[in-house]
Amino acid sequence: MKKHNFSAGPCILPQEVIIKASEAVLDFNGLGLSLIEISHRSKDFVAVMDKARSLALELLGLEGKGYQALFLQGGASMEFLMVAYNLLEKKAGYLNTGTWADKALKEAKLFGEVIEVGSSKDENFSYIPKGYTIPSDLDYLHLTSNNTIFGTQIKKFPKTEATLVCDMSSDIFSRQMDFSQFDLIYAGAQKNMGPAGTTLVVVKEEILGRVSRKIPSMLDYKVHIEKESMFNTPAVFPVYVSMLTLEWLQKLGGIAAIEEINEKKAQLLYSEIDLNPLFNGFAHKEDRSNMNATFTLAEEKLKDVFEEMCKEAGISGINGHRSVGGYRASMYNALPLESVGTLVDVMSELERKA
Ligand code: PLP
């Protein structure tokens, strides 16, 4: 039976990428050796790293604009501390839009003064704070573009002179925007790019070297830039798969093309949530995420029937996170529109049956 993977993670990837990746594990580039066995210093793998780095910049429209792309390890959680280690001298601002933003903020507190410029904790992070003031003396402002757990997404980014850092782990490469408004973007590869194990960091070089503390080599963006993302053994498989996904995206027509599909998927699901009296959306409408839709059932007694119907339709991974409850349908780049259609059919069938 065809499966429809709405899981929030670790990742969902295009089928053709999975096939190519499995082939490379058996025999990479016709070398008679596995991708994961060859030297990461070999010309075959260096070409993969170079391609992955340049494609990331190209797709984001940041080539030739003073940015460097790195594929690091330690997950997006490592960036919570690396950002502060490399950029926080005195004071940083954080917009607290949920669990991940909160974790990033807590890590930064180990390095200097941190202020919460805004927070939506008062309503269990169901909206994106607006109209907040950004002090003029920040070393940087940290935002989380998409809140994976709560299903909210920043639609309009603040205009600010402050150095802008953004965690785009769960919506990178999913929608068009002027990426040059950010000075540092990071995103765990999992979800829209590749298997867990590598993190994309895109950083404007001119913002580095401004802090007075000594930075351990592994945590120093400058070291990773100098070593072309090969300071230590890179996560060869996740980087290779990320490269394949970025090639897939480029062939599809880049971010503009995937954004159109993502809009269709989100509209289809949210209009069912709004029209069907059995479901309630969790996030405020204007802040709804196109990647993770969070919703609850109006009548708890229908839970078992709904879940059984989902199972029968091949729908998997829609259980909500414990902080929100209910359901979360994640619609990452590689999820076909057809899968959302299947979920919507089940939801309307439930209404007919109830
Ligand atoms: N930031 C966001 C927005 C996330 O969704 C996640 C994980 O889902 C993280 C950070 C943490 O990523 P990692 O598990 O790679 O440390």
mmCIF file of C-alpha atoms and ligand atoms in Angstrom:
data_model
loop_
_atom_site.group_PDB
_atom_site.id
_atom_site.type_symbol
_atom_site.label_atom_id
_atom_site.label_comp_id
_atom_site.label_asym_id
_atom_site.label_seq_id
_atom_site.Cartn_x
_atom_site.Cartn_y
_atom_site.Cartn_z
ATOM 1 C CA MET A 1 0.000 0.000 0.000
ATOM 2 C CA LYS A 2 1.212 3.524 -0.801
ATOM 3 C CA LYS A 3 2.360 5.272 2.361
ATOM 4 C CA HIS A 4 1.855 8.951 3.100
ATOM 5 C CA ASN A 5 4.564 10.184 5.424
ATOM 6 C CA PHE A 6 3.434 13.210 7.458
ATOM 7 C CA SER A 7 6.088 12.714 10.120
ATOM 8 C CA ALA A 8 7.730 15.836 11.548
ATOM 9 C CA GLY A 9 11.109 14.210 11.182
ATOM 10 C CA PRO A 10 13.802 13.203 10.906
ATOM 11 C CA CYS A 11 13.290 13.655 7.172
ATOM 12 C CA ILE A 12 11.236 13.009 4.112
ATOM 13 C CA LEU A 13 13.100 12.848 0.837
ATOM 14 C CA PRO A 14 12.195 12.464 -2.831
ATOM 15 C CA GLN A 15 12.060 8.824 -3.903
ATOM 16 C CA GLU A 16 14.639 9.369 -6.654
ATOM 17 C CA VAL A 17 17.069 10.764 -4.080
ATOM 18 C CA ILE A 18 16.610 7.714 -1.848
ATOM 19 C CA ILE A 19 17.262 5.397 -4.809
ATOM 20 C CA LYS A 20 20.416 7.264 -5.914
ATOM 21 C CA ALA A 21 21.663 7.407 -2.320
ATOM 22 C CA SER A 22 21.192 3.649 -1.861
ATOM 23 C CA GLU A 23 23.049 2.978 -5.112
ATOM 24 C CA ALA A 24 25.958 5.157 -3.962
ATOM 25 C CA VAL A 25 26.192 3.181 -0.730
ATOM 26 C CA LEU A 26 26.747 0.065 -2.826
ATOM 27 C CA ASP A 27 28.986 1.563 -5.519
ATOM 28 C CA PHE A 28 29.868 5.239 -5.690
ATOM 29 C CA ASN A 29 30.656 6.785 -9.086
ATOM 30 C CA GLY A 30 31.495 3.340 -10.490
ATOM 31 C CA LEU A 31 34.547 3.145 -8.199
ATOM 32 C CA GLY A 32 33.555 -0.287 -6.946
ATOM 33 C CA LEU A 33 33.578 1.188 -3.433
ATOM 34 C CA SER A 34 30.864 2.529 -1.198
ATOM 35 C CA LEU A 35 30.403 6.272 -0.736
ATOM 36 C CA ILE A 36 30.805 5.703 2.991
ATOM 37 C CA GLU A 37 34.099 3.839 2.548
ATOM 38 C CA ILE A 38 36.039 6.169 0.266
ATOM 39 C CA SER A 39 38.314 8.838 1.676
ATOM 40 C CA HIS A 40 36.601 12.113 2.425
ATOM 41 C CA ARG A 41 39.771 13.726 1.020
ATOM 42 C CA SER A 42 39.404 11.893 -2.308
ATOM 43 C CA LYS A 43 38.538 14.034 -5.327
ATOM 44 C CA ASP A 44 35.216 12.215 -5.655
ATOM 45 C CA PHE A 45 34.047 13.241 -2.207
ATOM 46 C CA VAL A 46 35.591 16.727 -2.261
ATOM 47 C CA ALA A 47 33.507 17.300 -5.416
ATOM 48 C CA VAL A 48 30.383 16.300 -3.459
ATOM 49 C CA MET A 49 31.130 18.728 -0.628
ATOM 50 C CA ASP A 50 31.911 21.547 -3.071
ATOM 51 C CA LYS A 51 28.734 20.920 -5.030
ATOM 52 C CA ALA A 52 26.557 20.754 -1.909
ATOM 53 C CA ARG A 53 28.017 24.030 -0.629
ATOM 54 C CA SER A 54 27.697 25.888 -3.911
ATOM 55 C CA LEU A 55 24.181 24.596 -4.643
ATOM 56 C CA ALA A 56 22.992 25.731 -1.208
ATOM 57 C CA LEU A 57 24.211 29.281 -1.890
ATOM 58 C CA GLU A 58 22.887 29.247 -5.444
ATOM 59 C CA LEU A 59 19.389 28.122 -4.475
ATOM 60 C CA LEU A 60 19.225 30.753 -1.737
ATOM 61 C CA GLY A 61 20.392 33.434 -4.182
ATOM 62 C CA LEU A 62 23.453 34.160 -2.068
ATOM 63 C CA GLU A 63 26.287 33.331 -4.447
ATOM 64 C CA GLY A 64 28.933 36.057 -4.725
ATOM 65 C CA LYS A 65 27.411 38.047 -1.849
ATOM 66 C CA GLY A 66 30.022 37.381 0.817
ATOM 67 C CA TYR A 67 28.416 34.236 2.260
ATOM 68 C CA GLN A 68 29.921 30.823 2.930
ATOM 69 C CA ALA A 69 27.959 27.570 3.215
ATOM 70 C CA LEU A 70 29.157 24.917 5.650
ATOM 71 C CA PHE A 71 27.975 21.401 6.431
ATOM 72 C CA LEU A 72 28.705 20.867 10.113
ATOM 73 C CA GLN A 73 27.809 18.260 12.730
ATOM 74 C CA GLY A 74 26.033 18.356 16.073
ATOM 75 C CA GLY A 75 22.583 19.192 14.718
ATOM 76 C CA ALA A 76 20.811 22.526 14.845
ATOM 77 C CA SER A 77 21.182 22.256 18.628
ATOM 78 C CA MET A 78 24.942 22.710 18.254
ATOM 79 C CA GLU A 79 24.262 25.955 16.389
ATOM 80 C CA PHE A 80 22.315 27.219 19.403
ATOM 81 C CA LEU A 81 25.652 27.486 21.167
ATOM 82 C CA MET A 82 27.971 28.095 18.200
ATOM 83 C CA VAL A 83 26.005 31.190 17.209
ATOM 84 C CA ALA A 84 26.449 32.662 20.668
ATOM 85 C CA TYR A 85 30.081 31.539 20.962
ATOM 86 C CA ASN A 86 30.969 33.275 17.685
ATOM 87 C CA LEU A 87 28.729 36.342 17.814
ATOM 88 C CA LEU A 88 27.718 37.233 21.361
ATOM 89 C CA GLU A 89 30.027 39.808 22.946
ATOM 90 C CA LYS A 90 27.620 41.704 25.199
ATOM 91 C CA LYS A 91 23.947 41.397 24.383
ATOM 92 C CA ALA A 92 21.723 39.383 22.056
ATOM 93 C CA GLY A 93 17.987 39.455 21.397
ATOM 94 C CA TYR A 94 15.826 36.363 20.895
ATOM 95 C CA LEU A 95 12.254 36.093 19.693
ATOM 96 C CA ASN A 96 10.758 33.293 21.733
ATOM 97 C CA THR A 97 8.348 31.482 19.437
ATOM 98 C CA GLY A 98 8.504 27.991 20.901
ATOM 99 C CA THR A 99 10.517 25.094 22.238
ATOM 100 C CA TRP A 100 13.455 25.412 19.830
ATOM 101 C CA ALA A 101 13.729 29.198 20.113
ATOM 102 C CA ASP A 102 13.620 28.799 23.885
ATOM 103 C CA LYS A 103 16.420 26.225 23.824
ATOM 104 C CA ALA A 104 18.552 28.493 21.619
ATOM 105 C CA LEU A 105 17.942 31.369 24.019
ATOM 106 C CA LYS A 106 18.960 29.282 27.050
ATOM 107 C CA GLU A 107 22.250 28.288 25.427
ATOM 108 C CA ALA A 108 23.048 31.909 24.546
ATOM 109 C CA LYS A 109 22.615 32.908 28.189
ATOM 110 C CA LEU A 110 25.824 31.002 28.941
ATOM 111 C CA PHE A 111 27.745 33.564 26.871
ATOM 112 C CA GLY A 112 26.312 36.995 27.658
ATOM 113 C CA GLU A 113 23.225 39.050 28.290
ATOM 114 C CA VAL A 114 20.177 37.791 26.454
ATOM 115 C CA ILE A 115 16.876 39.579 26.165
ATOM 116 C CA GLU A 116 13.626 38.147 24.945
ATOM 117 C CA VAL A 117 12.402 40.778 22.478
ATOM 118 C CA GLY A 118 9.030 39.070 22.303
ATOM 119 C CA SER A 119 7.353 35.814 23.312
ATOM 120 C CA SER A 120 4.145 33.947 22.577
ATOM 121 C CA LYS A 121 4.454 31.705 25.612
ATOM 122 C CA ASP A 122 1.279 33.275 27.059
ATOM 123 C CA GLU A 123 -0.771 31.369 24.457
ATOM 124 C CA ASN A 124 1.301 28.210 24.258
ATOM 125 C CA PHE A 125 3.215 29.589 21.254
ATOM 126 C CA SER A 126 0.174 29.499 18.982
ATOM 127 C CA TYR A 127 1.111 32.793 17.311
ATOM 128 C CA ILE A 128 4.117 34.870 16.205
ATOM 129 C CA PRO A 129 4.643 37.995 18.335
ATOM 130 C CA LYS A 130 4.432 41.239 16.371
ATOM 131 C CA GLY A 131 5.199 44.884 17.005
ATOM 132 C CA TYR A 132 8.083 44.115 19.348
ATOM 133 C CA THR A 133 10.922 46.564 19.829
ATOM 134 C CA ILE A 134 14.433 45.656 18.782
ATOM 135 C CA PRO A 135 17.053 47.463 20.900
ATOM 136 C CA SER A 136 19.761 49.204 18.873
ATOM 137 C CA ASP A 137 22.659 47.736 20.852
ATOM 138 C CA LEU A 138 22.251 44.030 20.068
ATOM 139 C CA ASP A 139 25.141 41.920 18.804
ATOM 140 C CA TYR A 140 22.467 39.999 16.931
ATOM 141 C CA LEU A 141 18.787 39.149 16.830
ATOM 142 C CA HIS A 142 17.845 35.451 16.689
ATOM 143 C CA LEU A 143 14.646 34.244 15.025
ATOM 144 C CA THR A 144 13.158 30.826 14.297
ATOM 145 C CA SER A 145 11.469 30.989 10.901
ATOM 146 C CA ASN A 146 9.271 27.929 11.406
ATOM 147 C CA ASN A 147 8.169 26.475 14.715
ATOM 148 C CA THR A 148 8.029 22.781 13.998
ATOM 149 C CA ILE A 149 6.195 21.787 17.171
ATOM 150 C CA PHE A 150 3.534 24.497 17.297
ATOM 151 C CA GLY A 151 2.963 24.910 13.563
ATOM 152 C CA THR A 152 3.635 28.634 13.281
ATOM 153 C CA GLN A 153 5.815 30.385 10.719
ATOM 154 C CA ILE A 154 7.157 33.920 10.481
ATOM 155 C CA LYS A 155 5.630 35.436 7.334
ATOM 156 C CA LYS A 156 7.118 38.900 7.650
ATOM 157 C CA PHE A 157 10.610 39.347 9.030
ATOM 158 C CA PRO A 158 11.471 42.506 10.958
ATOM 159 C CA LYS A 159 13.372 45.241 9.189
ATOM 160 C CA THR A 160 16.372 45.844 11.398
ATOM 161 C CA GLU A 161 19.916 47.090 11.347
ATOM 162 C CA ALA A 162 20.861 44.318 13.801
ATOM 163 C CA THR A 163 22.821 41.296 12.642
ATOM 164 C CA LEU A 164 20.073 38.797 11.865
ATOM 165 C CA VAL A 165 20.400 35.091 12.702
ATOM 166 C CA CYS A 166 17.706 32.612 11.751
ATOM 167 C CA ASP A 167 17.084 28.966 12.605
ATOM 168 C CA MET A 168 15.429 27.648 9.425
ATOM 169 C CA SER A 169 15.651 23.978 10.336
ATOM 170 C CA SER A 170 12.104 23.131 9.377
ATOM 171 C CA ASP A 171 11.432 25.388 6.400
ATOM 172 C CA ILE A 172 14.715 25.953 4.602
ATOM 173 C CA PHE A 173 14.365 25.808 0.787
ATOM 174 C CA SER A 174 10.572 25.762 1.090
ATOM 175 C CA ARG A 175 9.642 29.359 0.234
ATOM 176 C CA GLN A 176 11.087 32.327 -1.562
ATOM 177 C CA MET A 177 12.379 35.338 0.288
ATOM 178 C CA ASP A 178 15.289 37.701 0.251
ATOM 179 C CA PHE A 179 17.788 35.516 2.086
ATOM 180 C CA SER A 180 20.348 38.317 2.065
ATOM 181 C CA GLN A 181 18.397 39.992 4.895
ATOM 182 C CA PHE A 182 19.967 37.345 7.156
ATOM 183 C CA ASP A 183 23.591 37.315 8.241
ATOM 184 C CA LEU A 184 23.556 33.746 9.466
ATOM 185 C CA ILE A 185 21.109 30.975 8.625
ATOM 186 C CA TYR A 186 21.307 27.482 10.055
ATOM 187 C CA ALA A 187 19.232 24.385 9.461
ATOM 188 C CA GLY A 188 19.557 20.758 10.466
ATOM 189 C CA ALA A 189 19.612 18.824 7.172
ATOM 190 C CA GLN A 190 16.807 16.558 8.287
ATOM 191 C CA LYS A 191 13.298 17.543 7.117
ATOM 192 C CA ASN A 192 13.908 19.314 3.798
ATOM 193 C CA MET A 193 17.439 18.314 2.801
ATOM 194 C CA GLY A 194 18.864 15.004 3.912
ATOM 195 C CA PRO A 195 19.252 12.471 6.690
ATOM 196 C CA ALA A 196 20.032 13.675 10.201
ATOM 197 C CA GLY A 197 23.751 14.087 10.803
ATOM 198 C CA THR A 198 24.691 17.330 9.162
ATOM 199 C CA THR A 199 23.631 20.949 9.587
ATOM 200 C CA LEU A 200 23.762 23.605 6.921
ATOM 201 C CA VAL A 201 25.196 26.913 8.107
ATOM 202 C CA VAL A 202 25.178 29.876 5.734
ATOM 203 C CA VAL A 203 27.135 32.764 7.156
ATOM 204 C CA LYS A 204 28.158 36.200 5.949
ATOM 205 C CA GLU A 205 31.889 36.254 6.533
ATOM 206 C CA GLU A 206 32.042 39.902 7.579
ATOM 207 C CA ILE A 207 30.109 39.224 10.827
ATOM 208 C CA LEU A 208 32.811 36.884 12.153
ATOM 209 C CA GLY A 209 35.855 37.790 14.243
ATOM 210 C CA ARG A 210 34.092 40.459 16.312
ATOM 211 C CA VAL A 211 34.084 38.698 19.695
ATOM 212 C CA SER A 212 37.006 38.905 22.096
ATOM 213 C CA ARG A 213 36.831 35.363 23.510
ATOM 214 C CA LYS A 214 38.958 32.500 22.235
ATOM 215 C CA ILE A 215 36.892 29.974 20.324
ATOM 216 C CA PRO A 216 37.739 26.242 20.275
ATOM 217 C CA SER A 217 38.521 25.192 16.686
ATOM 218 C CA MET A 218 35.547 22.867 16.258
ATOM 219 C CA LEU A 219 33.171 25.651 17.319
ATOM 220 C CA ASP A 220 34.791 28.384 15.260
ATOM 221 C CA TYR A 221 32.994 29.200 12.007
ATOM 222 C CA LYS A 222 36.186 30.804 10.665
ATOM 223 C CA VAL A 223 38.094 27.533 11.034
ATOM 224 C CA HIS A 224 35.391 25.622 9.176
ATOM 225 C CA ILE A 225 35.363 28.240 6.396
ATOM 226 C CA GLU A 226 39.142 28.130 6.075
ATOM 227 C CA LYS A 227 39.070 24.331 5.859
ATOM 228 C CA GLU A 228 36.228 24.367 3.327
ATOM 229 C CA SER A 229 33.947 22.431 5.662
ATOM 230 C CA MET A 230 36.521 19.637 6.006
ATOM 231 C CA PHE A 231 38.186 20.570 9.300
ATOM 232 C CA ASN A 232 37.302 17.140 10.591
ATOM 233 C CA THR A 233 35.748 14.114 8.889
ATOM 234 C CA PRO A 234 32.433 15.366 7.514
ATOM 235 C CA ALA A 235 29.202 13.361 7.707
ATOM 236 C CA VAL A 236 29.781 11.985 4.215
ATOM 237 C CA PHE A 237 26.443 10.250 3.698
ATOM 238 C CA PRO A 238 24.172 13.079 4.943
ATOM 239 C CA VAL A 239 26.185 15.620 2.922
ATOM 240 C CA TYR A 240 25.927 13.468 -0.213
ATOM 241 C CA VAL A 241 22.179 12.993 0.186
ATOM 242 C CA SER A 242 21.736 16.725 0.845
ATOM 243 C CA MET A 243 23.578 17.398 -2.400
ATOM 244 C CA LEU A 244 21.236 15.029 -4.252
ATOM 245 C CA THR A 245 18.165 16.734 -2.770
ATOM 246 C CA LEU A 246 19.474 20.166 -3.717
ATOM 247 C CA GLU A 247 20.080 18.907 -7.268
ATOM 248 C CA TRP A 248 16.515 17.563 -7.315
ATOM 249 C CA LEU A 249 15.221 20.943 -6.186
ATOM 250 C CA GLN A 250 17.246 22.788 -8.783
ATOM 251 C CA LYS A 251 15.916 20.499 -11.540
ATOM 252 C CA LEU A 252 12.364 21.110 -10.327
ATOM 253 C CA GLY A 253 12.796 24.859 -10.786
ATOM 254 C CA GLY A 254 14.312 25.884 -7.464
ATOM 255 C CA ILE A 255 12.602 27.407 -4.455
ATOM 256 C CA ALA A 256 9.995 29.257 -6.587
ATOM 257 C CA ALA A 257 8.715 25.940 -7.965
ATOM 258 C CA ILE A 258 8.571 24.121 -4.638
ATOM 259 C CA GLU A 259 6.929 27.116 -2.964
ATOM 260 C CA GLU A 260 4.029 26.890 -5.394
ATOM 261 C CA ILE A 261 3.516 23.207 -4.562
ATOM 262 C CA ASN A 262 3.903 23.865 -0.823
ATOM 263 C CA GLU A 263 1.253 26.626 -1.013
ATOM 264 C CA LYS A 264 -1.168 24.238 -2.710
ATOM 265 C CA LYS A 265 -0.613 21.543 -0.093
ATOM 266 C CA ALA A 266 -1.087 23.958 2.808
ATOM 267 C CA GLN A 267 -4.179 25.563 1.301
ATOM 268 C CA LEU A 268 -5.766 22.192 0.703
ATOM 269 C CA LEU A 269 -5.268 21.042 4.280
ATOM 270 C CA TYR A 270 -6.075 24.329 6.032
ATOM 271 C CA SER A 271 -9.293 24.803 4.075
ATOM 272 C CA GLU A 272 -10.423 21.344 5.205
ATOM 273 C CA ILE A 273 -9.504 22.187 8.811
ATOM 274 C CA ASP A 274 -11.526 25.410 8.555
ATOM 275 C CA LEU A 275 -14.532 23.927 6.783
ATOM 276 C CA ASN A 276 -14.828 20.642 8.636
ATOM 277 C CA PRO A 277 -16.552 21.179 12.028
ATOM 278 C CA LEU A 278 -14.789 18.114 13.456
ATOM 279 C CA PHE A 279 -11.354 19.779 13.365
ATOM 280 C CA ASN A 280 -9.874 22.891 14.969
ATOM 281 C CA GLY A 281 -6.639 24.536 13.870
ATOM 282 C CA PHE A 282 -4.169 25.256 16.664
ATOM 283 C CA ALA A 283 -2.112 28.182 15.324
ATOM 284 C CA HIS A 284 -3.526 31.652 14.669
ATOM 285 C CA LYS A 285 -4.570 31.758 11.018
ATOM 286 C CA GLU A 286 -2.191 34.495 9.889
ATOM 287 C CA ASP A 287 0.791 32.666 11.397
ATOM 288 C CA ARG A 288 0.047 29.156 10.165
ATOM 289 C CA SER A 289 3.022 27.170 8.970
ATOM 290 C CA ASN A 290 3.051 25.758 5.458
ATOM 291 C CA MET A 291 5.352 23.000 6.718
ATOM 292 C CA ASN A 292 3.686 21.752 9.913
ATOM 293 C CA ALA A 293 -0.088 22.000 10.318
ATOM 294 C CA THR A 294 -1.294 21.511 13.895
ATOM 295 C CA PHE A 295 -4.926 20.690 14.645
ATOM 296 C CA THR A 296 -7.162 18.905 17.108
ATOM 297 C CA LEU A 297 -10.325 16.862 16.901
ATOM 298 C CA ALA A 298 -13.430 18.642 18.193
ATOM 299 C CA GLU A 299 -14.837 15.392 19.590
ATOM 300 C CA GLU A 300 -12.436 13.172 21.481
ATOM 301 C CA LYS A 301 -14.742 10.167 20.988
ATOM 302 C CA LEU A 302 -13.860 10.159 17.268
ATOM 303 C CA LYS A 303 -10.146 9.710 17.956
ATOM 304 C CA ASP A 304 -9.985 5.949 17.464
ATOM 305 C CA VAL A 305 -12.159 5.978 14.333
ATOM 306 C CA PHE A 306 -10.115 8.801 12.765
ATOM 307 C CA GLU A 307 -6.824 7.136 13.546
ATOM 308 C CA GLU A 308 -7.995 3.796 12.198
ATOM 309 C CA MET A 309 -9.173 5.477 8.992
ATOM 310 C CA CYS A 310 -5.771 7.186 8.635
ATOM 311 C CA LYS A 311 -4.016 3.861 9.117
ATOM 312 C CA GLU A 312 -6.160 2.203 6.477
ATOM 313 C CA ALA A 313 -5.357 5.004 4.019
ATOM 314 C CA GLY A 314 -1.598 4.543 4.574
ATOM 315 C CA ILE A 315 -1.232 7.841 6.469
ATOM 316 C CA SER A 316 1.576 7.796 9.006
ATOM 317 C CA GLY A 317 3.219 10.212 11.428
ATOM 318 C CA ILE A 318 0.380 12.660 12.119
ATOM 319 C CA ASN A 319 0.343 12.398 15.896
ATOM 320 C CA GLY A 320 0.833 15.795 17.508
ATOM 321 C CA HIS A 321 3.729 16.722 19.746
ATOM 322 C CA ARG A 322 2.958 16.330 23.443
ATOM 323 C CA SER A 323 3.173 20.137 23.991
ATOM 324 C CA VAL A 324 0.228 20.704 21.661
ATOM 325 C CA GLY A 325 -1.636 17.379 21.548
ATOM 326 C CA GLY A 326 -3.970 16.447 18.709
ATOM 327 C CA TYR A 327 -2.377 16.129 15.303
ATOM 328 C CA ARG A 328 0.480 17.566 13.300
ATOM 329 C CA ALA A 329 0.669 16.987 9.576
ATOM 330 C CA SER A 330 4.129 17.872 8.332
ATOM 331 C CA MET A 331 4.240 18.772 4.660
ATOM 332 C CA TYR A 332 7.918 19.052 3.858
ATOM 333 C CA ASN A 333 9.160 19.656 0.303
ATOM 334 C CA ALA A 334 9.223 15.985 -0.671
ATOM 335 C CA LEU A 335 5.662 15.214 0.467
ATOM 336 C CA PRO A 336 3.482 14.910 -2.660
ATOM 337 C CA LEU A 337 0.287 16.955 -3.017
ATOM 338 C CA GLU A 338 -1.487 13.630 -3.486
ATOM 339 C CA SER A 339 -0.655 12.663 0.125
ATOM 340 C CA VAL A 340 -2.358 15.794 1.431
ATOM 341 C CA GLY A 341 -5.326 14.929 -0.802
ATOM 342 C CA THR A 342 -5.521 11.513 0.860
ATOM 343 C CA LEU A 343 -5.522 13.047 4.354
ATOM 344 C CA VAL A 344 -8.189 15.581 3.393
ATOM 345 C CA ASP A 345 -10.352 12.779 1.940
ATOM 346 C CA VAL A 346 -10.113 10.900 5.241
ATOM 347 C CA MET A 347 -11.053 14.032 7.185
ATOM 348 C CA SER A 348 -14.127 14.694 5.054
ATOM 349 C CA GLU A 349 -15.100 11.021 5.117
ATOM 350 C CA LEU A 350 -15.022 11.220 8.918
ATOM 351 C CA GLU A 351 -17.426 14.153 8.789
ATOM 352 C CA ARG A 352 -19.795 12.145 6.592
ATOM 353 C CA LYS A 353 -19.622 9.159 8.945
ATOM 354 C CA ALA A 354 -19.956 11.091 12.230
HETATM 355 N N1 PLP B 1 15.286 23.991 15.439
HETATM 356 C C1 PLP B 1 14.121 23.593 14.894
HETATM 357 C C2 PLP B 1 13.208 24.610 14.307
HETATM 358 C C3 PLP B 1 13.795 22.224 14.884
HETATM 359 O O1 PLP B 1 12.646 21.822 14.340
HETATM 360 C C4 PLP B 1 14.684 21.290 15.453
HETATM 361 C C5 PLP B 1 14.360 19.852 15.458
HETATM 362 O O2 PLP B 1 13.322 19.416 15.020
HETATM 363 C C6 PLP B 1 15.877 21.765 16.028
HETATM 364 C C7 PLP B 1 16.150 23.113 15.991
HETATM 365 C C8 PLP B 1 16.860 20.826 16.659
HETATM 366 O O3 PLP B 1 17.529 20.167 15.675
HETATM 367 P P1 PLP B 1 18.587 18.994 15.988
HETATM 368 O O4 PLP B 1 17.792 17.836 16.445
HETATM 369 O O5 PLP B 1 19.242 18.804 14.657
HETATM 370 O O6 PLP B 1 19.531 19.492 17.010
#
